[in-house]
CSV table of C-alpha atoms in Angstrom, one decimal:
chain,number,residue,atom,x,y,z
A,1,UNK,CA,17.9,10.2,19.9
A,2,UNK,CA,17.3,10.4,23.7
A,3,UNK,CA,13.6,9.7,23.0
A,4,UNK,CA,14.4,6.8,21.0
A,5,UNK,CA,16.5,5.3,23.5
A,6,UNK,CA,13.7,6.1,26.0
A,7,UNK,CA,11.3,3.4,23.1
A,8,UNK,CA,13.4,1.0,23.5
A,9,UNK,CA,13.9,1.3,27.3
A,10,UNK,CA,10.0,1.1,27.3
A,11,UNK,CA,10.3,-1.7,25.0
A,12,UNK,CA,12.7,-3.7,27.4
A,13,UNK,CA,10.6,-3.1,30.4
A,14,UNK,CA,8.9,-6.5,31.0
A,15,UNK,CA,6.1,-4.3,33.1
A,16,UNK,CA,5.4,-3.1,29.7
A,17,UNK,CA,4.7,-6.6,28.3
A,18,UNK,CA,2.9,-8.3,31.6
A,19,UNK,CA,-1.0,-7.4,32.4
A,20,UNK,CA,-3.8,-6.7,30.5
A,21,UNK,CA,-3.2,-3.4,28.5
A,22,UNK,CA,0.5,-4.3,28.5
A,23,UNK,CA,2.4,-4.8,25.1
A,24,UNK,CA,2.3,-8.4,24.8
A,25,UNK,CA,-1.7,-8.6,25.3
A,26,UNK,CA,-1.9,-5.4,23.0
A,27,UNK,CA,0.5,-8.0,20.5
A,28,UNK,CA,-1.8,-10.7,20.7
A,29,UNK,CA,-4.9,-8.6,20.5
A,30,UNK,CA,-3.3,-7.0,17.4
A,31,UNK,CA,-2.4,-10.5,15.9
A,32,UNK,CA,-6.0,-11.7,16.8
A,33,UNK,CA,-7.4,-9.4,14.7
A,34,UNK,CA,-5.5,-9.7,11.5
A,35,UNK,CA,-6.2,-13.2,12.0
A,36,UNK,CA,-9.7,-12.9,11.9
A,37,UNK,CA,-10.2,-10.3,9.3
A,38,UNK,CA,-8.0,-12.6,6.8
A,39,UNK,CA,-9.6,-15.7,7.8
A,40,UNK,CA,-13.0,-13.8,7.0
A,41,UNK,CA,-11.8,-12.0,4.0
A,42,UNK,CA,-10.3,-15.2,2.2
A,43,UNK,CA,-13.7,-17.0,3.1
A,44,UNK,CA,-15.0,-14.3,0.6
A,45,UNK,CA,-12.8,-13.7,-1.5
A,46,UNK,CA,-11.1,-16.7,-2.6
A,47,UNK,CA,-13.3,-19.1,-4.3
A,48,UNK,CA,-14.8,-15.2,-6.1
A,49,UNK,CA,-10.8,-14.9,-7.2
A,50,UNK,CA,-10.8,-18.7,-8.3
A,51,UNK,CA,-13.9,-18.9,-9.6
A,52,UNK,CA,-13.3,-15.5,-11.7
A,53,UNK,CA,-10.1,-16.7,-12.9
A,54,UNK,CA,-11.1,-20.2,-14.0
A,55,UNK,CA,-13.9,-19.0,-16.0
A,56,UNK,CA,-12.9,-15.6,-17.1
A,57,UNK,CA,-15.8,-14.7,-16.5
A,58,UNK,CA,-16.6,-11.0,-14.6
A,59,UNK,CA,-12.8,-10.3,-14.8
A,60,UNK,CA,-13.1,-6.5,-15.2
A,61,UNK,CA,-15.1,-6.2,-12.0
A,62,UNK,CA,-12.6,-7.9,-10.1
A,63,UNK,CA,-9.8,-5.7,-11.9
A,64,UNK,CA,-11.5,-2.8,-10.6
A,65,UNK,CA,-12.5,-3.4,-7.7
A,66,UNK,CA,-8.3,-4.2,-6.8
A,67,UNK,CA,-7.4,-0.7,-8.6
A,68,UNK,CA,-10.6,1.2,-6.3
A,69,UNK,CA,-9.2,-0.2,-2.8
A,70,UNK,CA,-5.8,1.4,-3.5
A,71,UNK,CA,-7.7,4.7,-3.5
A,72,UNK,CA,-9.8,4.0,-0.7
A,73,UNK,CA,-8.3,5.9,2.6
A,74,UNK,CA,-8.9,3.8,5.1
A,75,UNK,CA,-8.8,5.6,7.8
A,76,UNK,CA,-12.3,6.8,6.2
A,77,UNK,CA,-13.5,3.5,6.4
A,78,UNK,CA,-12.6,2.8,9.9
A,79,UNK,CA,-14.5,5.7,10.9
A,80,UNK,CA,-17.6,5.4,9.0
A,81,UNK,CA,-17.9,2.4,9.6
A,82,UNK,CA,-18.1,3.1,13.2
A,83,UNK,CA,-20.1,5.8,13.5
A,84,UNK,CA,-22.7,2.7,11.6
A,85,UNK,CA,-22.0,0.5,13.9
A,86,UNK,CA,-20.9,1.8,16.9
A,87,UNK,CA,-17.4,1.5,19.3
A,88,UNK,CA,-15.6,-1.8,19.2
A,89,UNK,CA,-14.4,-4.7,17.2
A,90,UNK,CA,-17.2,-4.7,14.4
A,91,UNK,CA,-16.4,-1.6,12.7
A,92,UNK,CA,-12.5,-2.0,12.6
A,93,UNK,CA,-13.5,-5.6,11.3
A,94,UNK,CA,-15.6,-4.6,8.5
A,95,UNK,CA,-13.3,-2.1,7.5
A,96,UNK,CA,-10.5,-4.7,7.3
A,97,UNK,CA,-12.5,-6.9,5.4
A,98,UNK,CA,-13.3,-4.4,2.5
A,99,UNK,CA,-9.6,-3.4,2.3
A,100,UNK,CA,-8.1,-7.0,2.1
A,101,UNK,CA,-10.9,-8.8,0.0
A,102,UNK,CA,-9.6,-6.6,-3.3
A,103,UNK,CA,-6.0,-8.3,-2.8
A,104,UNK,CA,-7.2,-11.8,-1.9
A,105,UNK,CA,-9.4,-11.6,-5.1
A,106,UNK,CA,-6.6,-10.3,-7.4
A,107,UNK,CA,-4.0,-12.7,-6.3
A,108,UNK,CA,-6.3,-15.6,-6.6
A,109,UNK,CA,-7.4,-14.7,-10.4
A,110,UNK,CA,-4.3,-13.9,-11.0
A,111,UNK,CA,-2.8,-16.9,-9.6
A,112,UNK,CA,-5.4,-19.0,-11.7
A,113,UNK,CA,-4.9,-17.0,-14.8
A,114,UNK,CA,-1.0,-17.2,-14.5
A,115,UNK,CA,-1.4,-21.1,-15.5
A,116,UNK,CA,-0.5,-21.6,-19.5
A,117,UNK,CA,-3.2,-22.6,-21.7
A,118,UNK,CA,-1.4,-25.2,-22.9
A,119,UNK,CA,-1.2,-26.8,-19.2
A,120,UNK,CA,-4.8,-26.7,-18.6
A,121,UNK,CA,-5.4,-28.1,-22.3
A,122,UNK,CA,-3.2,-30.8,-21.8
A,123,UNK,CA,-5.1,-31.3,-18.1
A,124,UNK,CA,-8.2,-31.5,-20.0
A,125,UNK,CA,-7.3,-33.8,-22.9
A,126,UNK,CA,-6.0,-36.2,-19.7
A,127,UNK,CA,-9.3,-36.4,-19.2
A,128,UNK,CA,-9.9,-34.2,-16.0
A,129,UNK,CA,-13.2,-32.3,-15.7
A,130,UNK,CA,-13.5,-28.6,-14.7
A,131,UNK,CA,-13.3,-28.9,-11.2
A,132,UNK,CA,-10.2,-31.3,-10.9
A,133,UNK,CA,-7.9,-28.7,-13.6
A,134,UNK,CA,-9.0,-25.9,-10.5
A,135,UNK,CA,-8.2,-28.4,-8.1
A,136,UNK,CA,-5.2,-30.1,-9.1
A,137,UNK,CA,-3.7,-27.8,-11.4
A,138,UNK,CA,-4.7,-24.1,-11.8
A,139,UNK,CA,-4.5,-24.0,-7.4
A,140,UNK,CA,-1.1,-26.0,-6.9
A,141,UNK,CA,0.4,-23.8,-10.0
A,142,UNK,CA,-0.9,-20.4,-9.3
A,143,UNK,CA,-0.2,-21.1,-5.0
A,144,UNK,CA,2.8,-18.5,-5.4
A,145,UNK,CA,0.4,-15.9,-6.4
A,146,UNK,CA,-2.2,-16.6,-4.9
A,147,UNK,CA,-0.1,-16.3,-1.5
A,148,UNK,CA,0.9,-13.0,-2.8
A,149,UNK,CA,-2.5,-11.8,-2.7
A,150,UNK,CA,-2.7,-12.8,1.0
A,151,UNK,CA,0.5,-11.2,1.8
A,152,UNK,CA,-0.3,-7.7,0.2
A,153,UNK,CA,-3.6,-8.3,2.3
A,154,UNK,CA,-1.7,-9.0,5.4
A,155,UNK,CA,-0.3,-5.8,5.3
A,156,UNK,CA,-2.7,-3.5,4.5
A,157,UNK,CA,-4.6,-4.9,8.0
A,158,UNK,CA,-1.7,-5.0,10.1
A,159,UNK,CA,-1.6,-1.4,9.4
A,160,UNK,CA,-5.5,-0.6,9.4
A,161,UNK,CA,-5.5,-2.6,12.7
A,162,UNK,CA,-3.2,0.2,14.1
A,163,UNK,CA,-6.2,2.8,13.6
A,164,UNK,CA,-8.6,0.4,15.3
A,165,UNK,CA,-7.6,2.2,18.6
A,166,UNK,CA,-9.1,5.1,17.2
A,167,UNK,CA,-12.4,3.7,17.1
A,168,UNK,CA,-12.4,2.5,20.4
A,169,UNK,CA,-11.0,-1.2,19.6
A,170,UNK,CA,-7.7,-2.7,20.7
A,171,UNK,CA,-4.6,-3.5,19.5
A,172,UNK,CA,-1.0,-1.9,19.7
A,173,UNK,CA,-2.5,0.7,18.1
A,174,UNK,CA,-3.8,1.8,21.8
A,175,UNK,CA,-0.5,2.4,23.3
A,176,UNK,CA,0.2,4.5,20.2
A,177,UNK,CA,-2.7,6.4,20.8
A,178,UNK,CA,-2.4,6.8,24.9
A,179,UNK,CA,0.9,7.8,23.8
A,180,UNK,CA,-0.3,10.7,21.2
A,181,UNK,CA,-3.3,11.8,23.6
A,182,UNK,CA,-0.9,12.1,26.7
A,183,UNK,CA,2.1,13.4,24.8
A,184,UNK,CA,4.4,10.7,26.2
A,185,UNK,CA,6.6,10.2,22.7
A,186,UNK,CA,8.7,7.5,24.1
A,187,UNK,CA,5.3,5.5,24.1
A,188,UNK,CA,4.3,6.4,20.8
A,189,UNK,CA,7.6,5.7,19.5
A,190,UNK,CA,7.6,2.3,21.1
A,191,UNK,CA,4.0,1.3,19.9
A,192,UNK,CA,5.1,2.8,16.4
A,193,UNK,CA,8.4,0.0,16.4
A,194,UNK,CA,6.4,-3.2,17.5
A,195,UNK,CA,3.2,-2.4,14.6
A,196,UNK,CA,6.7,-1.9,12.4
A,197,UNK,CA,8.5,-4.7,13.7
A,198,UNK,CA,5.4,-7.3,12.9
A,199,UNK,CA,4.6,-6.1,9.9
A,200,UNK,CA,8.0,-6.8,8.7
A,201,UNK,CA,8.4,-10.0,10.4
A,202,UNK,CA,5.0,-11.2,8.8
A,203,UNK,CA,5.7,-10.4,5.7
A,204,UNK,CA,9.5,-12.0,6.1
A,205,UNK,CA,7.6,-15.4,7.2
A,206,UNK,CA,5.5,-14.8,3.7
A,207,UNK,CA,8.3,-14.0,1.7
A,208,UNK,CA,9.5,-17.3,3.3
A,209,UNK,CA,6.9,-19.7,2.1
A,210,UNK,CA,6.8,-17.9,-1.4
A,211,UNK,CA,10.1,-19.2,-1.5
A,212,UNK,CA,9.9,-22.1,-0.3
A,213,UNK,CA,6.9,-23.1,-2.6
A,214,UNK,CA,8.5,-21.9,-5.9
A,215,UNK,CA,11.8,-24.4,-4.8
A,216,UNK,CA,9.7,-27.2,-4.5
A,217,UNK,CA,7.5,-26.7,-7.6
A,218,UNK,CA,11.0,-26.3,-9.4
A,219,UNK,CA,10.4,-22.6,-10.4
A,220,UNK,CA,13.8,-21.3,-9.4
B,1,UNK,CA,-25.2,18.0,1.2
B,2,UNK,CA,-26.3,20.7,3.2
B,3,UNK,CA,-23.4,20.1,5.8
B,4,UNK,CA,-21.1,19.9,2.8
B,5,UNK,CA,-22.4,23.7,1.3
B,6,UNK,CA,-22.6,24.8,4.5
B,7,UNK,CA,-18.5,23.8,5.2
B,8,UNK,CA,-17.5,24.0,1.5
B,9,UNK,CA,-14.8,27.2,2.2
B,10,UNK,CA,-13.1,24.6,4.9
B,11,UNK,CA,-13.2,21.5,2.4
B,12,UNK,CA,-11.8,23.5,-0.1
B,13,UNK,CA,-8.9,24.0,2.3
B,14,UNK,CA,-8.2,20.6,3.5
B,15,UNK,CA,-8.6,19.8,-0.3
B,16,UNK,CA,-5.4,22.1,-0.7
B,17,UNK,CA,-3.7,20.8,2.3
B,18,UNK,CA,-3.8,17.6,0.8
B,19,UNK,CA,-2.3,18.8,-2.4
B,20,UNK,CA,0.2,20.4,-1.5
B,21,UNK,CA,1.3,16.8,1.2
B,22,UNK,CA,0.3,14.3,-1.9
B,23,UNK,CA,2.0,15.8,-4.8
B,24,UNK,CA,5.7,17.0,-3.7
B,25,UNK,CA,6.0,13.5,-2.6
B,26,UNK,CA,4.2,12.0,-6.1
B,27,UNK,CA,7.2,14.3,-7.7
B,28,UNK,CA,9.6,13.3,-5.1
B,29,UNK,CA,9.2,9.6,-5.2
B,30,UNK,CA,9.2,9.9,-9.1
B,31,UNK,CA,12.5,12.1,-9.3
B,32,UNK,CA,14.3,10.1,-6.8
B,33,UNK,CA,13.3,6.3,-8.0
B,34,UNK,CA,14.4,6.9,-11.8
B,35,UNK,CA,18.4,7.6,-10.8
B,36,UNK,CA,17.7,4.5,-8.1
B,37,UNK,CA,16.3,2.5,-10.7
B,38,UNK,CA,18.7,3.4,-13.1
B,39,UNK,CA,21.4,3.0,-11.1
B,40,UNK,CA,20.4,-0.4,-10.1
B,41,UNK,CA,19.8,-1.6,-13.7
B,42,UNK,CA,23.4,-1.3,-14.2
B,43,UNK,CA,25.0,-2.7,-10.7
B,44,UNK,CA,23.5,-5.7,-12.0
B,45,UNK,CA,24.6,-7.4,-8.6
B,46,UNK,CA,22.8,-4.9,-6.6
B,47,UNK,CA,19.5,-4.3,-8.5
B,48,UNK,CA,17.6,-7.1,-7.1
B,49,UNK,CA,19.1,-5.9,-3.3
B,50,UNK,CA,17.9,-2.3,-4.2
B,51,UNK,CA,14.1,-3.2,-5.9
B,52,UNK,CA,13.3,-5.7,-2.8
B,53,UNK,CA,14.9,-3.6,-0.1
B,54,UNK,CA,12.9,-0.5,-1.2
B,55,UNK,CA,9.8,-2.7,-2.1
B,56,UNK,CA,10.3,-3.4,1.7
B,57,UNK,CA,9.9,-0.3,3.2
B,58,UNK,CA,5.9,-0.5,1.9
B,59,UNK,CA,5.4,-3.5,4.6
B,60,UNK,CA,6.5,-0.3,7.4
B,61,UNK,CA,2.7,0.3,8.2
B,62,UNK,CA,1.8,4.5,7.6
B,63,UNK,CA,1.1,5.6,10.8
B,64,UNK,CA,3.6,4.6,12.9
B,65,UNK,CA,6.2,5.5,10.1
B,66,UNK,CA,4.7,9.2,10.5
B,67,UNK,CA,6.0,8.6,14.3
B,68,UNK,CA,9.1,7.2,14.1
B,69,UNK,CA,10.7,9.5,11.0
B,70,UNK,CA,11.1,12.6,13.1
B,71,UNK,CA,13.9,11.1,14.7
B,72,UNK,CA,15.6,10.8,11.7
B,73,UNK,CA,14.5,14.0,10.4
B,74,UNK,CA,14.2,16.1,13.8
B,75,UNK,CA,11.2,17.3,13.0
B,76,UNK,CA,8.3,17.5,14.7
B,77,UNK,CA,5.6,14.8,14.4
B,78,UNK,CA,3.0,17.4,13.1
B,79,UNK,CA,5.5,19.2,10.3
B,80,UNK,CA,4.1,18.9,6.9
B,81,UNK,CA,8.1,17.8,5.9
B,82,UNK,CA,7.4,14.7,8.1
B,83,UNK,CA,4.5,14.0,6.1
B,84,UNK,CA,6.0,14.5,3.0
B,85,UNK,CA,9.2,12.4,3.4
B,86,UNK,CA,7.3,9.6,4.5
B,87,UNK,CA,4.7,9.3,1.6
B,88,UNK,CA,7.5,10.0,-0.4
B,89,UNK,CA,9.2,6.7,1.1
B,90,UNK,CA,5.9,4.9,0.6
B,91,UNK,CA,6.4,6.4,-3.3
B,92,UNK,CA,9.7,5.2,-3.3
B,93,UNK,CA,9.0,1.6,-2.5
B,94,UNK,CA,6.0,1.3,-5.5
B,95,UNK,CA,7.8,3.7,-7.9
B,96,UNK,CA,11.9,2.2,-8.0
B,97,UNK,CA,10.8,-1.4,-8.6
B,98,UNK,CA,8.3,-0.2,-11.8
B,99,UNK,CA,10.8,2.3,-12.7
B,100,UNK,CA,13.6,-0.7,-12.7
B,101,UNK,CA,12.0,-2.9,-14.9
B,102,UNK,CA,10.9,0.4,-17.1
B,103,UNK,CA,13.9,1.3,-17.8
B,104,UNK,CA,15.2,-2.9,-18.3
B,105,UNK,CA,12.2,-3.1,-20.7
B,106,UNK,CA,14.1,-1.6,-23.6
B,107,UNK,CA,15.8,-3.3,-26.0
B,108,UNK,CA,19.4,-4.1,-25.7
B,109,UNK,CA,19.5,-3.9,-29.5
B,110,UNK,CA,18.2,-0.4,-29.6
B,111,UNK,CA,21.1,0.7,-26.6
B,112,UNK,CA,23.7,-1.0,-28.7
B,113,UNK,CA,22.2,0.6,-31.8
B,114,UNK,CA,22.3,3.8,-30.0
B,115,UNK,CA,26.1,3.6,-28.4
B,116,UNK,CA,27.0,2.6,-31.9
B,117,UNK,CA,25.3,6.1,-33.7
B,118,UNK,CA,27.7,7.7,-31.0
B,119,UNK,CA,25.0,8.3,-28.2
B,120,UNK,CA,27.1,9.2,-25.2
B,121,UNK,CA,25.6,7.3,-22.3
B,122,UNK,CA,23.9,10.3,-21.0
B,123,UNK,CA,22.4,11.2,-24.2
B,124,UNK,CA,21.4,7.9,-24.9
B,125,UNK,CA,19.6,7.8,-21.4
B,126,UNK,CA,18.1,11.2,-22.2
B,127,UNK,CA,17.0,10.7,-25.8
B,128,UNK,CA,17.0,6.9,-26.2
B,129,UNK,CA,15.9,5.2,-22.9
B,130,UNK,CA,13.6,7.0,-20.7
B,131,UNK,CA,11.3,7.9,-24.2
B,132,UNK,CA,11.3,4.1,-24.7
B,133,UNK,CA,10.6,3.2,-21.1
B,134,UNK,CA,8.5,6.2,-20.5
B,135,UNK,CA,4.5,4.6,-20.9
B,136,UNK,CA,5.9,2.0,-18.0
B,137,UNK,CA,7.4,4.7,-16.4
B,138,UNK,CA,3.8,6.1,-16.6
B,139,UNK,CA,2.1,4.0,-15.4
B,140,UNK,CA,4.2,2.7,-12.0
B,141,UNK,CA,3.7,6.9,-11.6
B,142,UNK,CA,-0.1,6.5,-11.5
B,143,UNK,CA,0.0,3.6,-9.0
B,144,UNK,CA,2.2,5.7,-6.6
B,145,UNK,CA,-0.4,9.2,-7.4
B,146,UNK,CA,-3.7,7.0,-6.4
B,147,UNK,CA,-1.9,5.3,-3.4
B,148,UNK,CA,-0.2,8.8,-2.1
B,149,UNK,CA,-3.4,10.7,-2.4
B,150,UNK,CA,-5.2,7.9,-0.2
B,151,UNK,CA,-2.5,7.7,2.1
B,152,UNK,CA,-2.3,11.0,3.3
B,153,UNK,CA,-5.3,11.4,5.1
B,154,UNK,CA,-3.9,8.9,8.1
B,155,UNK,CA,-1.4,11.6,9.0
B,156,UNK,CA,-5.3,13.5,10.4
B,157,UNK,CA,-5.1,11.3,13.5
B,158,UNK,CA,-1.7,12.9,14.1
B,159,UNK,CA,-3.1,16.4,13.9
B,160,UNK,CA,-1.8,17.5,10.5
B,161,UNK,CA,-4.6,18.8,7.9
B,162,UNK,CA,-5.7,17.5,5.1
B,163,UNK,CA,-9.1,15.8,3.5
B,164,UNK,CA,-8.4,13.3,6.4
B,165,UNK,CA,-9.5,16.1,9.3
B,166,UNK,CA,-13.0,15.2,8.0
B,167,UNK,CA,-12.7,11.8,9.0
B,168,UNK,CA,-11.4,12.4,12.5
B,169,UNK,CA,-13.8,16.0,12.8
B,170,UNK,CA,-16.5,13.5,11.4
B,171,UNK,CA,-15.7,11.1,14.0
B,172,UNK,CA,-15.4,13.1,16.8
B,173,UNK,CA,-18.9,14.8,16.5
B,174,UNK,CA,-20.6,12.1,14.6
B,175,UNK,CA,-21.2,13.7,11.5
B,176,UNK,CA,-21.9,11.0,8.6
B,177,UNK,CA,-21.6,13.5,5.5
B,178,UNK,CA,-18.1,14.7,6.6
B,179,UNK,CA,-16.3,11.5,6.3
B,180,UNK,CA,-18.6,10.8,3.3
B,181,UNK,CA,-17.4,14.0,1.6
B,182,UNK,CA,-13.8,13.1,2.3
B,183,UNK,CA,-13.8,9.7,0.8
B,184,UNK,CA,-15.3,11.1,-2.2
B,185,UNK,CA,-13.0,13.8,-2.6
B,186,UNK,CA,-10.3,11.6,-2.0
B,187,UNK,CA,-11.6,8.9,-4.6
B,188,UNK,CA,-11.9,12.2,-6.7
B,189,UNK,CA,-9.1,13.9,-6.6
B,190,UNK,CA,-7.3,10.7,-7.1
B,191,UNK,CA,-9.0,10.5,-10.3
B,192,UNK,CA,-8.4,13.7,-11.7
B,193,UNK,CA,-4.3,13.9,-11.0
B,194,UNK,CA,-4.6,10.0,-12.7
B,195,UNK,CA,-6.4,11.8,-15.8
B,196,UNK,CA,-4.0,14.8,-15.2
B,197,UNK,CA,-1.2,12.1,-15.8
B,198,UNK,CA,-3.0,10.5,-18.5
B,199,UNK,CA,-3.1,13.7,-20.1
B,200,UNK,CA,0.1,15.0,-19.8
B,201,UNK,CA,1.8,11.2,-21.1
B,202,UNK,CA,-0.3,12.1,-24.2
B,203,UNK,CA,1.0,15.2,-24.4
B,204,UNK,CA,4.9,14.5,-24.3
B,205,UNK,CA,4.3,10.6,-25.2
B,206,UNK,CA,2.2,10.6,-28.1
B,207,UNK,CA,3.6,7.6,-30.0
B,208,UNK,CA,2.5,5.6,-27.0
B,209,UNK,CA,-1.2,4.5,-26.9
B,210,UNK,CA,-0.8,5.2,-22.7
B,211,UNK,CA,-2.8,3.3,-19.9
B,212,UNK,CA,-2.2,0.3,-22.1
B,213,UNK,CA,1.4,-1.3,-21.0
């Protein structure tokens, strides 16, 4: 218990937030990244998931590929991927991308799929071509899950992005590490509670909007 | 695949290490989330408080869970019970929300039907339910043995052996064909316990057509 107290106390500390390798920078750094990998990864994956789930077409491949990442250790990634590519951001990156493109991609065809036939008959007999049933119906209807897919994807980097450190990137996942490699537990313990503390608050915040969206589409 | 003959007595170990972290925790998570689930199913108030909060504890990102359960458990960092209590918990938040609606998925009319043969409640869980709900059961199981045997191998950074050493030994002298060899193996062995499972729901299950829910 003394050690967690000793967390907290590091936690507290505003030295520990302020300069460059502080905890806040370390925060933002960490944020930064999930950002980025998400923003890339939804480039890629979401008009593949809408596209997949609005034709049917290719389905099983992107069933698969959702069941393979869940067996994928990504901590294997991360490091092969760096030892490609060498130290810093573009390893980590890549290795976030091929973790969360599998749940972007399910949650959009799922998302599209989820929409009853009978909607996107009655879309097309109003007269709307292919594109404007994705647009204005299968999107607005399947947003729910196709946020889903973003949160499980949100996740799985926020966590990944705590083994960037490992490879040399940034991230809170460096005071975890100067905390294993200098055996100061108080640090580790800290860095272990803010990765914790912002993966729960992000997914809270998507939790929030899923909410939100199924109120004002009148699901619940 | 010469490094990989060449090393093959120490990947057979870290294969074991892995093992025996992955599946007391796949058998953990599974023992402990049927009661939960069970439970929860009939504290109709509290089931949806028990499936989210435990669904929950999956957002807690692996590694620094490995760091912060030894308080909890006084234990060090490094001991293979840390490990396994933590996977486990990983377990627990896939396996209690698939065992919950499992175990919903049967038909009121069969419980009734069964109360009214004279099924005592624990009978009737025994020989009625869990039969009915076990293909879903099943297949929630396989989820959690996939995700726990991929899991374990972040616990390497830490210092604690399994397939994941060859990442960080691969890492640390640059050796391409070690982490190679442990994503296979990992991809691999989480294929054979799934066809293990598959097997075995045959086995005890064969009315259901399983890997079909």
């Amino acid at each position: 218990m003394n050690h967690l107290i000793e967390a907290f106390e590091v936690l507290l500390d505003p030295d520990a937030w302020s300069g460059p390798g502080g905890f806040g920078a370390r925060m933002i750094e960490h944020l930064w990244y999930t950002a980025l990998a998400l923003l890339i990864s939804a480039a890629i994956a979401l008009p593949v998931g809408l596209i997949v789930g609005h034709t049917g077409r290719w389905r099983a491949l992107a069933v698969i590929s959702s069941g393979m990442v869940r067996a994928l250790p990504t901590l294997g990634v991360i490091t092969l991927a760096a030892l490609f590519v060498g130290i810093g951001l573009t390893a980590p990156m890549i290795s976030f991308v091929v973790l969360a493109v599998p749940s972007i991609l399910a949650g959009a065809y799922a998302g599209v799929e989820s929409v009853s036939p009978a909607t996107k008959d009655a879309a097309k007999a109003q007269g709307m071509s292919g594109w404007q049933v994705l647009l204005r119906v299968e999107i607005p209807l399947g947003l729910p899950l196709i946020i889903g897919g973003l949160r499980n994807a949100t996740l799985q980097v926020v966590a990944t992005a705590t083994l960037a450190a490992y490879v040399g990137a940034g991230g809170l996942g460096r005071q975890l590490f100067l905390g294993l490699r200098t055996q100061d537990y108080p640090l580790m313990l800290a860095a272990s509670i803010a990765v914790i503390l912002l993966a729960i608050i992000l997914d809270a915040l998507f939790e929030l909007s899923q909410r939100l969206l199924r109120r004002r589409m009148g699901l619940v | 695949m010469e490094w990989i003959l060449n090393n093959l007595p120490r990947i057979t170990d870290l294969t074991l290490a892995h093992l025996m972290l992955a599946l007391p925790a796949v058998a953990a998570s599974f023992l402990i989330a049927v009661p939960i689930a069970w439970a929860a199913n009939r504290v109709r108030p509290l089931r949806e408080v028990v499936v989210s909060g435990t669904g929950l504890l999956y957002a807690v990102p692996s590694l620094p869970l490995f760091i912060v359960l030894p308080i909890l458990l006084g234990t060090g960092v490094r001991d293979t019970f840390n490990v396994i209590v933590a996977l486990t918990i990983f377990g627990l938040a896939l396996m209690v929300r698939s065992a919950a609606d499992a175990l919903d998925s049967v038909d009121a009319g069969v419980r009734l039907a069964s109360t009214a043969v004279g099924y005592s409640p624990a009978m009737r869980f025994f020989s009625v339910e869990l039969p009915l709900a076990g293909p879903a059961l099943l297949a929630g199981l396989r989820v959690v043995s996939v995700s726990t045997i991929s899991l374990v191998s972040v616990s390497a950074v830490l210092g604690v052996q399994s397939l994941g050493s060859l990442f960080t030994d691969g890492f640390e002298r640059a050796i391409i064909p070690s982490i190679a060899a442990g994503i296979v193996l990992t991809a691999v062995l989480a294929l054979l316990l799934d066809l293990l499972l598959v097997a075995v729901g045959r086995l005890i299950m064969p009315w259901a057509r399983v890997g079909q829910s």
